[in-house]
Amino acid sequence: MKILLVYPEFPDTFWSFKHALKFIRKRAGAPPLGLLTVAAMLPGDWETRLVDTNIGHLRDRDLAWADYVFLSAMVVQRDSARQVIDRCKEAGVTVVAGGPLFTGDPESFADVDHLVLNEAEITLPMFLADLEQGCARRVYTTSEFPDIQQTPAPRWELLDMRRYATMSIQFSRGCPYDCEFCNITTLFGRRPRTKTAEQIVGELDALYALGWRGGVFFVDDNFIGNKKVLKQELLPALIEWRQGKTGLPFNTEASINLADDDELMHMMVQAGFNTVFVGIETPDEDSLAECNKFQNRGRNLVESVKTIHRAGLQVQGGFIVGFDHDTPSIFQRQIDFIQTSGIVTAMVGLLQAPYGTRLYQRMEGEGRLLEGPSGDNVDGSTNIVPKMSIDTLRAGYKRILNQIYSPRMYYERVKTFLQDYQPPQIGLYLDINYILAFFRSIYRLGITGVERLHYWRLFFWTLFRRPKLFPLAITLAIYGYHFRQVCELHVL
Ligand code: B12
């Protein structure tokens, strides 16, 4: 059996990092971990190939080779996924689709031959067994959450790793919190399920043996969802694994209560983590109550962020405007919060109701639901009717982006962050692409860019005041360029 795994293209969005990737001559931020994992679950004698259309083209001869196309996608990849399905239909190849887009909205894909939904650990064996018997159904679903200690290691060797900026690895699925707008609990449950430390060390060993020295993204929904297992099993194993190695800095996603646990932060830094994405959402207590984000309530959020920075973990933050409790003062409050906290990478979006969320149900019940979500929560669109007038909301949203990504405020924020941040302990791995990116930044940002004055100020300030953080300062300058391009393209 010949299986072609296909990953559709991401549009040019905030998280695509497309404009920044050009500096380091990479084609995509992260690999399609779902497909690599699914590939590892297929019978060993089946032939598998991967086409990630973010890296290269899907050619007619790839489709002619395949018996089946296995397709995975998020909502944001919908258009490209649609094109792939159409091409498969034309070429007469059977399509098997899974992953968040199809699990959330199967009704929109009536022409897909087999929808193998939810987590493949449960549904794929069902499909494969029926296929062998010649009676494969069209839809496979489950309401169970599998034990991921049985999940095989992703098949990294299917990738052309040199084209990616980071590799991904997954330790846990699920999140103990239940924010109204988030679909993680619907997709993966509230009880975090973890892999064993041995599984993760095995996966890291495999990446290391393949020569990978770049960043590794732990794609957990909330890395600190099960602190006990982290402190007693995973982090000690990672700290030991890291001894004598250079490169492979880790980043992940976690809830803000990370700031309350010095020991946990210290262990994470020792293990090689240097960045963590945190859902901050809003400084407004009423809006936090509205969306049931109680882990963010009743605390000094700016101080929490700074505590994490001082421990040696850079916070990337998610922010939302358009809650029912938001008044027009929220826009300036968000700007002030982002600037003061020194969160350089601030993903600000309008409140959207993804499929399967409690917010989706509530909006439907209140007759406030519009066409399906775009899947990109940073494109200034929303699928709900907000309480504030949509024009005021859009204008305020634009103002936030205009300001926080203006060269002056962006570079000021980088400096605030670098002042607080404890330099990482990971041995630096010098990649030629990063050295070239440095020279490209001098040309694109320091000579021809509108930000040149701010670039050189940061350049010399970091060189003299925070020399250990110089590579990070240049990286953040390049990120700023990307964020500005995306905002100009889509929102402003
Ligand atoms: C890593 C990640 C990213 C990476 C992308 C990495 C990449 N190249 O794929 C980055 C940071 C770029 C990213 C960005 C975004 N992401 Co994202 N991301 C994730 C995250 C945290 C992990 C994905 C992952 O690798 N999982 C591990 C693998 C093993 O799981 P999996 O892909 O789901 O695959 C399993 C099953 O789904 C199934 N399966 C998957 N594919 C297939 C295919 C077949 C044929 C079969 C049979 C089965 C199958 O089997 C696998 C094993 O069980 C998920 C949350 C999550 N837990 O999944 C969100 C998630 C996928 N992202 C989401 C969103 C909304 C986004 C963003 C729009 C913004 C945001 N707020 O995060 C942007 C859009 C991307 C862009 N470029 O514009 C949503 C998607 C919702 C949806 N229905 O589409 C998720 C689910 C998070 C959420 N809270 O809702 N993301």
Coordinates of C-alpha atoms in Angstrom, one line a residue, residues 282-284 287 320-322 326-335 388 393 400:
T282 CA -7.1 40.4 29.2
P283 CA -6.2 42.6 32.2
D284 CA -10.0 43.0 32.8
S287 CA -13.8 39.6 31.2
I320 CA -8.2 38.9 23.2
V321 CA -10.5 41.8 22.8
G322 CA -14.3 41.7 22.2
D326 CA -15.1 45.0 27.3
T327 CA -15.7 48.7 27.1
P328 CA -13.8 51.0 24.7
S329 CA -11.2 51.6 27.4
I330 CA -10.0 48.1 26.9
F331 CA -7.8 49.0 23.9
Q332 CA -5.5 51.4 25.8
R333 CA -5.4 49.0 28.8
Q334 CA -4.2 46.2 26.6
I335 CA -1.6 48.4 25.0
M388 CA -19.6 46.5 21.6
L393 CA -14.1 46.9 18.1
I400 CA -3.7 48.1 19.4

